[in-house]
Amino acid sequence: MMKTTRTALELHEAIQSGQQTALSVLDDVYNKIAEHEPAIEGFNCLTQELARETAREVDRRVQVGETLPLLAGVPIAIKDNINIKGYPTTCSSRILEGYVSPYDATVYQKLKQHLMPVIGKTNLDEFAMGSSTETSALKITKNPWDLSRVPGGSSGGSAAVVSANMVPLSLGSDTGGSVRQPASLCGITGIKPTYGLVSRYGLVAFASSLDQISPFGQNVKDTAALLQVISGADELDSTSIKNHPEPNYLQCIDQDISDLRIGVIQELQNDAIQPEVLKSIQDAVQTFESLGATTQPVSLPSFQYAVAAYYILATAEASSNLGRYDGVRYGQRVEEPDSDLHTMYRKTRSQGFGPEVKRRIILGTFCLSSGYYDAFYAKAEKARELMRHELRKAFEQVDILVCPTSPSTAFKIGEKLNDPVNMYLSDIATIPVNMAGIPAISIPCGFDQQHLPIGLQLMGPHQSEARLFQAAYAFEQKTGLCNLIPDLKIPPKSEPLI
Amino acid sequence: MPQTPTQTEYEAVIGLEIHVQLRTQSKLFCPDSTRFGDEPNVNTCPVCLGYPGALPVLNKKAVEYAVMLGLALNCEIAELSKFDRKHYFYPDLPKAYQISQYNMPVCTNGYMELSTGTRVRINRAHMEEDAGKLVHAGAEGLAGSDYSLVDLNRAGTPLLEIVSEPDIKSAAEAREYMTNMRNIVRYLGVCDGNMEEGSMRCDVNISVRPKGQTEFGTKTEIKNMNSTRAIEQAAEYEIARQVQILESGGSITQASRLWNEATSETMLMRVKEGEADYRYFPEPDLRPLHISREWIEALKRQLPELPEERRARYISELDFSTHDASILVDVKELGDFFDAARPHCPHYKTLVNWLTGEITAYLKTEKKSMADTRLTPNALAELVELQENNTISSTTAKKLLAELLEKGGSPAKIVEERDMAQISDVGELKKMVEDVIANNPKQAQQFRDGKEQVLGFFVGQIMRATQGSANPELVNQLLRELI
């Protein structure tokens, strides 16, 4: 069904023009959360006080006639691996139980500057490791289109709460597809920006060379506006891009795309992809042609190494990044009266981490071990260089590349949890993007026979976000596939039993 | 006939790893202060505490200090270097990895010349962050303690680790290498060179082998020496220990050993079982470090006079003895003091004597540095001039120096105010000499009879009467004339 409520940008307009107060918008959000959260379970915690404080400030400024910054007053949810001072950052892991952050992530500072009320923190796969949000130690988030299915992951909570229309915008983090894949499975828009466009300061690291904070929205414009808010150089993040021109994606978003050259990735057009997904992508390519774009097949042979190379590099970095959870300074410590230091380390980490995190720490530790480094890490780096090279070449021929975001639509809860390799393969189309550090957006492009959303992925060269938004927006305008919200049936309240 | 073991001559093979704490205001990757001696954990932030999500940002000053030290050690400075993570678990290492430089260090291929003619090659110098400190309750170390407290004030302090090749051949050379290194860091101002506080730390790798043998013997690594003297003693002890073991048919165990200052012995710390696996990989949170030629050249131009340059200047231009030059080179502030006083003082040799003699002795007994005293280079130059032109006697000069060190002031003024100038007025002294001779006829006769020693008696009398301010040469001369 089509959403009848306002988009994020419309809400902002309404607040700025005084048609609606930021506080009333916030009340609507919390009402919807009260209604749908029990079924969806997307939030790890709500930050009502924080949100109300910001909303009050917005209303105060409107009253004195101030012009608000972009998206001011629009509520947003953030993934629970982004730090807000004074609030827990759980990463949906038991090992961070009791940890309260002493500092703000840069991205939160940006939201604060833009007066966007942060309404809560959302569930994720433990430490963002997973593709279904099932590895969370806290709860299982459901896909709003079918509550027996996963929302994707790792940013499943952030995707589900936007998809269920509890909140118009959210932030996730994308290391190998963790925003685009859940966007695809939940029928919303998600963009993984160029590596370094958004500061990582305050984002709990999974794989530092791949992680990027990424926005979700219910349509392309809202998502573009949010990226505009959070991007920019940060002196606290050495890997953030310096001298990037101040982006204004909205200004040129409706530009004509008839000169657009589109490449269709051949390696993601095979029988590993669900047939309905494949069909939908082919339709999408035709839609682009009808908009005047030219299309051509593009072959990227190195993509076959993507998943294997990714699971070496990402786990190697993860094994290093997660060493700090040792029970010494914060979080859970498990010790017994007579236990020595090493016993404390072992027990704390054995009990604090879940099986998927342990699997990746062990895998990564192995790959970095002396004698194996060259065979694994160094080789994976070569594969990564090869992917970069091939993509650079491809972008000499075409402006953007298209492929499905995920090989399948949302799968059943529990279906792949004990089949890690199969689970890892759900990121086959998204991983190369992180490996190359380029941007890619996922937008809805149709439904399968079970009425589960299908996502289309558009990739572009470094810092081509504006172009991606234009292509995505043109597609969205043509197909009308935006602001889709699932028909969430609220289970009838049962009468109390005697 | 087989050679008996006692006839084998051994030679030592020594290499040093020196950690130099770079004296930046803030830490290597975050803005916290590097101050020493504050309350535990006050100089910390999410970055150096290893909090989830915090990221390192490289301190530019630390890079400049590393480059300057590399240049002073004749190193090649890498225009492209990078940082790596070195992994191990310990409570004083918050991230469970240390950010270091593994295979692309900032400085490589340097050397230092020793006075023995030995050229010690420097393999590399790389930047890294220091760890925190543990305080153990109820025991010396972690083992057996009731609990341990973690202080992360030092965590993230910039270090430059300088690794020499095993080119050092004796304990004395090891000491000289370290002394020179300390001088260099002090001259550059990149480190206070204080080994006792740990601003400079050093591990000595030692092995011995029969003279003429090309392959190395099994080495041990000695830690925990907090003075250059301790380095020499520890190396001497360890060489002797290893030779003794080999002589008696034993073999050396590869191990880390601790120098025990109290017993003057090295003690086993831990046996190394294979190489520790630190799982190095490139630090993804930092971009590779580019140091432009222009930047390196600019730093080269800023380098101050280095210890060896100063030594050469003192010996060849000013004709110092090696001994005097060493004192003024090794104690930088004395050399600085000399250089500041020298333009005001033509009699610079006397100046050197004061600095290497009385003043050095004073600083040692009082455990003070030059900066703790009130003496200025101008005042010392003035004092030397008063002495050289015979305005004051050397006895007076000594007394005056003691006062200048404690209270400061201008020696010329003090001499004038307190009438301390020595009596060189012939008329005045002649009267005194005549009186003394008249009052001591017996001794006067003894002198006339050829007893030279009696002269000393008369000088003593005059000095007593003038409270030491009579010009001794003049007194001698007058006595000989008048007796």
Coordinates of N, CA, C and O in Angstrom, one line a residue, chain A residues 200-328:
Chain A
R200 N 33.7 8.1 10.3 CA 33.5 6.8 11.0 C 33.7 7.1 12.5 O 33.6 6.1 13.3
Y201 N 34.1 8.3 12.9 CA 34.4 8.5 14.3 C 33.2 8.2 15.2 O 32.2 8.9 15.0
G202 N 33.3 7.3 16.1 CA 32.2 7.0 16.9 C 31.3 5.8 16.4 O 30.4 5.4 17.1
L203 N 31.6 5.3 15.2 CA 31.0 4.1 14.8 C 31.9 2.9 15.2 O 33.0 2.9 15.0
V204 N 31.2 2.0 16.0 CA 32.0 0.8 16.5 C 32.5 0.0 15.3 O 31.8 -0.4 14.5
A205 N 33.9 -0.1 15.2 CA 34.5 -0.7 14.1 C 34.2 -2.2 14.0 O 34.3 -3.0 14.9
F206 N 33.8 -2.7 12.8 CA 33.8 -4.1 12.4 C 35.0 -4.3 11.5 O 36.0 -4.9 11.9
A207 N 35.0 -3.8 10.3 CA 36.2 -3.9 9.4 C 36.4 -2.5 8.9 O 35.8 -2.0 8.0
S208 N 37.4 -1.9 9.5 CA 37.7 -0.4 9.4 C 37.8 0.0 7.9 O 37.4 1.2 7.6
S209 N 38.4 -0.8 7.1 CA 38.7 -0.3 5.7 C 37.5 -0.5 4.8 O 37.5 -0.1 3.7
L210 N 36.4 -1.0 5.4 CA 35.2 -1.3 4.6 C 33.9 -0.6 5.2 O 33.0 -0.3 4.5
D211 N 34.0 -0.3 6.5 CA 32.8 0.3 7.2 C 32.4 1.7 6.7 O 33.3 2.5 6.5
Q212 N 31.2 1.9 6.5 CA 30.7 3.3 6.2 C 29.3 3.4 6.8 O 28.4 2.6 6.5
I213 N 29.1 4.5 7.5 CA 27.8 4.8 8.0 C 26.9 5.2 6.8 O 27.4 6.0 5.9
S214 N 25.7 4.7 6.8 CA 24.9 4.8 5.5 C 23.4 5.1 5.9 O 22.9 4.5 6.8
P215 N 22.8 6.0 5.1 CA 21.4 6.3 5.4 C 20.3 5.4 4.8 O 20.6 4.9 3.7
F216 N 19.2 5.3 5.5 CA 18.0 4.6 4.9 C 16.9 5.7 4.8 O 16.8 6.6 5.7
G217 N 16.1 5.6 3.8 CA 14.9 6.4 3.7 C 13.8 5.7 2.9 O 14.0 4.6 2.4
Q218 N 12.6 6.3 2.9 CA 11.5 5.6 2.2 C 11.4 6.0 0.8 O 10.6 5.5 0.0
N219 N 12.3 7.0 0.4 CA 12.3 7.4 -1.0 C 13.7 8.0 -1.3 O 14.5 8.2 -0.3
V220 N 14.0 8.2 -2.5 CA 15.3 8.6 -2.9 C 15.7 10.0 -2.4 O 16.7 10.3 -1.8
K221 N 14.7 11.0 -2.5 CA 15.0 12.3 -2.1 C 15.3 12.4 -0.6 O 16.2 13.1 -0.2
D222 N 14.5 11.8 0.2 CA 14.7 11.8 1.7 C 16.1 11.2 2.0 O 16.8 11.8 2.9
T223 N 16.5 10.2 1.3 CA 17.8 9.5 1.6 C 18.9 10.4 1.2 O 19.9 10.6 1.9
A224 N 18.7 11.1 0.0 CA 19.7 12.1 -0.4 C 19.9 13.2 0.6 O 21.0 13.6 0.9
A225 N 18.8 13.7 1.1 CA 18.8 14.8 2.0 C 19.6 14.4 3.3 O 20.5 15.1 3.8
L226 N 19.4 13.1 3.7 CA 20.0 12.6 4.9 C 21.5 12.5 4.7 O 22.4 12.8 5.5
L227 N 21.9 12.0 3.5 CA 23.4 11.9 3.2 C 24.0 13.2 3.2 O 25.1 13.4 3.7
Q228 N 23.3 14.2 2.7 CA 23.8 15.6 2.6 C 24.1 16.1 4.1 O 25.1 16.7 4.3
V229 N 23.2 15.7 5.0 CA 23.4 16.1 6.4 C 24.6 15.5 7.0 O 25.4 16.1 7.7
I230 N 24.8 14.2 6.8 CA 25.9 13.5 7.6 C 27.2 13.4 6.9 O 28.2 13.0 7.5
S231 N 27.4 13.8 5.6 CA 28.7 13.7 5.0 C 29.6 14.9 5.3 O 29.1 15.9 5.8
G232 N 30.8 14.7 5.0 CA 31.8 15.8 5.2 C 33.0 15.4 5.9 O 33.1 14.4 6.7
A233 N 34.1 16.1 5.6 CA 35.4 15.8 6.2 C 35.4 15.9 7.7 O 34.6 16.8 8.3
D234 N 36.2 15.1 8.4 CA 36.2 15.1 9.9 C 37.6 15.0 10.3 O 38.3 14.0 10.0
E235 N 38.1 15.9 11.1 CA 39.5 15.8 11.5 C 39.8 14.7 12.5 O 40.9 14.3 12.8
L236 N 38.7 14.1 13.0 CA 38.8 13.0 13.9 C 38.9 11.6 13.2 O 39.1 10.6 13.9
D237 N 38.7 11.7 11.9 CA 38.8 10.4 11.1 C 39.8 10.6 10.0 O 39.5 11.3 9.0
S238 N 40.9 10.0 10.2 CA 42.0 10.2 9.2 C 41.6 9.7 7.8 O 42.3 10.0 6.8
T239 N 40.7 8.8 7.7 CA 40.3 8.2 6.4 C 39.2 9.0 5.8 O 38.7 8.6 4.7
S240 N 38.7 10.0 6.4 CA 37.6 10.8 5.8 C 38.2 11.6 4.7 O 39.3 12.1 4.7
I241 N 37.4 11.8 3.6 CA 37.8 12.5 2.4 C 37.9 14.0 2.7 O 37.0 14.7 3.2
K242 N 39.1 14.6 2.5 CA 39.3 16.0 2.7 C 39.0 16.7 1.4 O 39.0 16.1 0.3
N243 N 38.7 18.0 1.5 CA 38.4 18.8 0.3 C 37.3 18.3 -0.6 O 37.3 18.5 -1.8
H244 N 36.3 17.6 0.0 CA 35.2 17.2 -0.8 C 34.2 18.4 -0.9 O 33.9 19.0 0.2
P245 N 33.8 18.7 -2.1 CA 32.9 19.9 -2.2 C 31.6 19.7 -1.4 O 31.1 18.5 -1.3
E246 N 31.1 20.7 -0.7 CA 29.9 20.6 0.0 C 28.8 20.0 -0.9 O 28.4 20.6 -1.9
P247 N 28.2 18.9 -0.6 CA 27.3 18.3 -1.5 C 25.9 18.9 -1.5 O 25.5 19.4 -0.4
N248 N 25.3 19.0 -2.6 CA 23.9 19.4 -2.7 C 23.2 18.5 -3.7 O 23.0 18.8 -4.8
Y249 N 22.9 17.3 -3.1 CA 22.3 16.2 -4.0 C 20.9 16.6 -4.4 O 20.5 16.3 -5.5
L250 N 20.2 17.4 -3.6 CA 18.8 17.7 -3.8 C 18.6 18.6 -5.0 O 17.7 18.5 -5.8
Q251 N 19.6 19.5 -5.1 CA 19.5 20.6 -6.1 C 19.4 20.0 -7.5 O 18.6 20.6 -8.3
C252 N 20.2 19.0 -7.8 CA 20.2 18.5 -9.2 C 19.6 17.1 -9.3 O 19.9 16.4 -10.3
I253 N 18.8 16.7 -8.3 CA 18.3 15.3 -8.3 C 17.4 15.0 -9.5 O 17.3 13.8 -9.9
D254 N 16.6 16.0 -10.0 CA 15.7 15.7 -11.1 C 16.3 15.9 -12.5 O 15.6 16.0 -13.4
Q255 N 17.6 15.9 -12.5 CA 18.2 16.1 -13.8 C 17.9 15.0 -14.8 O 17.8 13.8 -14.3
D256 N 17.8 15.3 -16.0 CA 17.5 14.3 -17.1 C 18.6 13.3 -17.1 O 19.8 13.6 -17.0
I257 N 18.3 12.0 -17.4 CA 19.3 10.9 -17.4 C 19.4 10.3 -18.8 O 19.9 9.2 -18.9
S258 N 19.0 11.0 -19.8 CA 18.9 10.4 -21.1 C 20.4 10.2 -21.7 O 20.6 9.4 -22.6
D259 N 21.4 10.9 -21.1 CA 22.7 10.6 -21.6 C 23.4 9.6 -20.7 O 24.6 9.3 -20.9
L260 N 22.7 8.9 -19.8 CA 23.3 8.0 -18.9 C 23.7 6.7 -19.6 O 22.9 6.1 -20.3
R261 N 24.9 6.2 -19.4 CA 25.4 5.0 -19.9 C 25.4 4.0 -18.8 O 26.0 4.1 -17.7
I262 N 24.6 2.9 -19.0 CA 24.4 1.9 -17.9 C 25.0 0.6 -18.3 O 24.8 0.1 -19.4
G263 N 25.8 0.0 -17.4 CA 26.4 -1.3 -17.6 C 25.6 -2.3 -16.8 O 25.3 -2.1 -15.6
V264 N 25.3 -3.5 -17.4 CA 24.6 -4.5 -16.6 C 25.6 -5.6 -16.3 O 26.2 -6.2 -17.2
I265 N 25.8 -5.9 -15.0 CA 26.9 -6.8 -14.6 C 26.5 -8.2 -14.9 O 25.5 -8.8 -14.4
Q266 N 27.2 -8.8 -15.8 CA 26.9 -10.2 -16.3 C 27.1 -11.2 -15.2 O 26.4 -12.2 -15.2
E267 N 28.1 -11.0 -14.4 CA 28.4 -12.0 -13.4 C 27.2 -12.1 -12.3 O 27.2 -13.1 -11.5
L268 N 26.3 -11.2 -12.4 CA 25.2 -11.3 -11.4 C 23.9 -11.4 -12.2 O 22.8 -11.0 -11.8
Q269 N 24.0 -12.2 -13.3 CA 22.8 -12.5 -14.1 C 22.7 -14.0 -14.3 O 22.5 -14.5 -15.4
N270 N 22.9 -14.8 -13.3 CA 23.0 -16.2 -13.5 C 22.0 -16.9 -12.6 O 21.2 -16.3 -11.9
D271 N 22.1 -18.3 -12.6 CA 21.0 -19.0 -11.9 C 21.3 -19.0 -10.3 O 20.5 -19.7 -9.6
A272 N 22.3 -18.4 -9.9 CA 22.4 -18.2 -8.4 C 21.4 -17.2 -7.9 O 21.2 -17.0 -6.7
I273 N 20.9 -16.4 -8.9 CA 19.9 -15.4 -8.5 C 18.5 -15.9 -8.7 O 18.2 -16.6 -9.7
Q274 N 17.7 -15.6 -7.7 CA 16.3 -16.0 -7.7 C 15.6 -15.5 -9.0 O 15.8 -14.3 -9.4
P275 N 14.9 -16.4 -9.8 CA 14.4 -16.0 -11.1 C 13.6 -14.7 -11.1 O 13.7 -13.9 -12.0
E276 N 12.7 -14.6 -10.1 CA 11.9 -13.4 -10.1 C 12.7 -12.1 -9.9 O 12.4 -11.0 -10.4
V277 N 13.8 -12.3 -9.1 CA 14.7 -11.1 -8.9 C 15.3 -10.8 -10.3 O 15.4 -9.6 -10.7
L278 N 15.8 -11.8 -11.0 CA 16.5 -11.6 -12.3 C 15.5 -10.9 -13.2 O 15.9 -9.9 -13.9
K279 N 14.3 -11.4 -13.3 CA 13.3 -10.8 -14.2 C 13.1 -9.3 -13.9 O 13.0 -8.4 -14.7
S280 N 13.0 -9.0 -12.6 CA 12.7 -7.7 -12.1 C 13.9 -6.7 -12.5 O 13.6 -5.6 -12.9
I281 N 15.1 -7.3 -12.4 CA 16.2 -6.4 -12.8 C 16.2 -6.2 -14.3 O 16.5 -5.0 -14.8
Q282 N 15.8 -7.2 -15.1 CA 15.8 -7.0 -16.5 C 14.7 -5.9 -16.9 O 14.9 -5.1 -17.7
D283 N 13.6 -6.0 -16.2 CA 12.5 -5.0 -16.3 C 13.1 -3.6 -16.0 O 12.8 -2.6 -16.7
A284 N 13.9 -3.5 -14.9 CA 14.4 -2.2 -14.5 C 15.3 -1.7 -15.6 O 15.3 -0.5 -15.9
V285 N 16.1 -2.6 -16.2 CA 17.0 -2.1 -17.3 C 16.2 -1.5 -18.4 O 16.6 -0.5 -19.0
Q286 N 15.1 -2.2 -18.7 CA 14.2 -1.6 -19.8 C 13.6 -0.3 -19.4 O 13.5 0.6 -20.2
T287 N 13.3 -0.2 -18.1 CA 12.8 1.1 -17.7 C 13.8 2.2 -17.9 O 13.4 3.3 -18.4
F288 N 15.0 1.9 -17.6 CA 16.1 2.9 -17.8 C 16.2 3.2 -19.3 O 16.4 4.4 -19.7
E289 N 16.1 2.2 -20.1 CA 16.2 2.4 -21.6 C 15.0 3.3 -22.0 O 15.2 4.3 -22.8
S290 N 13.8 3.1 -21.4 CA 12.7 3.9 -21.8 C 12.9 5.4 -21.4 O 12.3 6.3 -21.9
L291 N 13.8 5.6 -20.4 CA 14.1 7.0 -20.0 C 15.2 7.6 -20.8 O 15.7 8.7 -20.5
G292 N 15.7 6.8 -21.8 CA 16.6 7.4 -22.7 C 18.1 6.9 -22.5 O 19.0 7.2 -23.2
A293 N 18.3 6.2 -21.4 CA 19.6 5.7 -21.1 C 20.0 4.6 -22.0 O 19.2 3.9 -22.5
T294 N 21.3 4.5 -22.3 CA 21.8 3.4 -23.1 C 22.3 2.3 -22.1 O 22.9 2.7 -21.1
T295 N 22.2 1.1 -22.5 CA 22.6 0.0 -21.6 C 23.5 -0.9 -22.4 O 23.4 -1.1 -23.6
Q296 N 24.4 -1.6 -21.7 CA 25.3 -2.6 -22.3 C 25.7 -3.6 -21.3 O 25.8 -3.2 -20.1
P297 N 26.0 -4.8 -21.7 CA 26.5 -5.8 -20.7 C 27.9 -5.5 -20.3 O 28.7 -5.0 -21.2
V298 N 28.3 -5.7 -19.1 CA 29.7 -5.4 -18.6 C 30.1 -6.7 -17.8 O 29.3 -7.2 -17.0
S299 N 31.3 -7.2 -18.1 CA 31.8 -8.3 -17.4 C 32.8 -7.9 -16.4 O 33.7 -7.2 -16.7
L300 N 32.7 -8.4 -15.2 CA 33.6 -8.1 -14.1 C 34.1 -9.4 -13.5 O 33.6 -9.8 -12.4
P301 N 35.0 -10.1 -14.1 CA 35.4 -11.5 -13.7 C 35.9 -11.6 -12.3 O 35.7 -12.6 -11.6
S302 N 36.5 -10.5 -11.8 CA 37.1 -10.6 -10.4 C 36.0 -10.7 -9.4 O 36.3 -11.0 -8.2
F303 N 34.7 -10.4 -9.7 CA 33.7 -10.5 -8.7 C 33.5 -11.9 -8.1 O 33.1 -12.1 -7.1
Q304 N 34.0 -12.9 -8.9 CA 33.9 -14.3 -8.4 C 34.8 -14.4 -7.1 O 34.6 -15.4 -6.3
Y305 N 35.8 -13.6 -7.0 CA 36.7 -13.7 -5.8 C 36.1 -12.9 -4.6 O 36.7 -12.9 -3.5
A306 N 35.1 -12.1 -4.9 CA 34.7 -11.0 -3.9 C 34.4 -11.6 -2.5 O 34.9 -11.1 -1.5
V307 N 33.5 -12.6 -2.5 CA 33.1 -13.1 -1.2 C 34.2 -13.7 -0.4 O 34.5 -13.4 0.8
A308 N 35.0 -14.5 -1.1 CA 36.2 -15.2 -0.4 C 37.2 -14.1 0.1 O 37.6 -14.2 1.3
A309 N 37.5 -13.2 -0.8 CA 38.5 -12.1 -0.4 C 37.9 -11.3 0.8 O 38.6 -11.0 1.7
Y310 N 36.7 -11.0 0.7 CA 36.0 -10.1 1.7 C 36.1 -10.8 3.1 O 36.4 -10.2 4.1
Y311 N 35.8 -12.1 3.1 CA 35.7 -12.8 4.4 C 37.1 -13.1 5.0 O 37.2 -13.4 6.1
I312 N 38.1 -12.8 4.2 CA 39.5 -12.8 4.8 C 39.8 -11.4 5.3 O 40.2 -11.2 6.5
L313 N 39.6 -10.4 4.5 CA 40.0 -9.0 4.9 C 39.1 -8.5 6.1 O 39.6 -8.0 7.1
A314 N 37.8 -8.8 5.9 CA 36.9 -8.3 6.9 C 37.1 -9.0 8.3 O 37.1 -8.4 9.3
T315 N 37.3 -10.3 8.2 CA 37.5 -11.0 9.5 C 38.8 -10.7 10.1 O 39.0 -10.6 11.3
A316 N 39.9 -10.5 9.2 CA 41.2 -10.1 9.8 C 41.1 -8.8 10.6 O 41.5 -8.7 11.7
E317 N 40.4 -7.8 9.9 CA 40.3 -6.5 10.6 C 39.4 -6.7 11.9 O 39.7 -6.1 12.9
A318 N 38.3 -7.5 11.8 CA 37.4 -7.7 12.9 C 38.2 -8.3 14.1 O 38.0 -7.9 15.2
S319 N 39.0 -9.3 13.8 CA 39.7 -10.0 14.9 C 40.6 -9.0 15.6 O 40.8 -9.1 16.8
S320 N 41.1 -8.0 14.9 CA 41.9 -7.0 15.5 C 41.0 -6.0 16.3 O 41.3 -5.7 17.4
N321 N 40.0 -5.5 15.6 CA 39.1 -4.5 16.2 C 38.4 -5.0 17.5 O 38.1 -4.2 18.3
L322 N 38.1 -6.3 17.5 CA 37.4 -6.8 18.7 C 38.3 -7.3 19.8 O 37.8 -7.8 20.8
G323 N 39.6 -7.1 19.7 CA 40.5 -7.5 20.8 C 40.3 -6.6 22.0 O 40.5 -7.1 23.1
R324 N 39.8 -5.4 21.8 CA 39.7 -4.5 23.0 C 38.6 -4.9 23.9 O 38.5 -4.4 25.1
Y325 N 37.7 -5.8 23.5 CA 36.6 -6.3 24.4 C 37.2 -7.4 25.3 O 37.0 -8.5 25.1
D326 N 37.9 -6.9 26.3 CA 38.7 -7.9 27.1 C 38.3 -7.9 28.6 O 38.9 -8.5 29.4
G327 N 37.2 -7.1 28.9 CA 36.8 -7.1 30.3 C 37.6 -6.2 31.2 O 37.3 -6.1 32.4
V328 N 38.6 -5.5 30.7 CA 39.5 -4.7 31.6 C 38.9 -3.4 31.9 O 38.8 -2.9 33.0

